[in-house]
Each structure stands twice: as structure tokens, then as C-alpha cells.
Amino acid sequence: MKNKKEDEKLKEIEEWLEKVRFKKKFFGGVDEQDVWTKISELNKMYESALRDERVRYDTLLEHYRKTEIEKQDREEDLSWMKWLKREEIN
């Protein structure tokens, strides 16, 4: 059950990974500092996506808790009403 914002974040990361290029060194390989910089950028994107997902998850949990409490309250009210009706009959 993904939301639009999550899809956008993952798409952003996917596009970044497709475009990322590393600086080359004169004698083979890549510039280590540039690699660490790019890893840091990627990490920030993942942290942002994770933070957003945690907010969404916490919101869903809170909603579920509230609806469960409301459901239990309704069931208790029904039980109480049934008990009262039985008492009225007796």
C-alpha cells in the first residue's frame, strides 16, 4: 500500500542512481572523496524516504488504535444496552 509521496521518493532515488557519475582519477579508478560524497547524498535521500515512511506508518497505527478503541466502546455500549433491556424485562 504505497502512497504517492513514497513512489516519488523512490523514483527520485532511482533516477539519481541512473545518472550518478564519479570523478575519475588521472591514473585509473575514481576519486575516493567523490565516491563518499555521492554515498552521503544517497544516504540522505534514503533517510528522507524512511522518515516519511515512519510518519505514514505511525499515522496508520494511530488511526488503527483509535478505530479499535471506538469499536470496543461501541461493543461495550451494546453490551450495556442489552443488559439494561434484560433488566427491564425482569
Coordinates of C-alpha atoms in Angstrom, one line a residue, residues 22-35:
F22 CA 32.1 9.5 -10.3
K23 CA 35.1 11.7 -10.9
K24 CA 37.9 9.8 -12.5
K25 CA 41.5 9.9 -11.2
F26 CA 44.3 10.5 -13.7
F27 CA 45.8 7.1 -13.0
G28 CA 42.8 4.8 -13.0
G29 CA 40.0 4.4 -10.6
V30 CA 37.7 7.0 -9.2
D31 CA 38.2 9.9 -6.8
E32 CA 37.5 8.4 -3.3
Q33 CA 36.3 11.7 -1.8
D34 CA 33.8 12.0 -4.7
V35 CA 32.5 8.5 -4.0

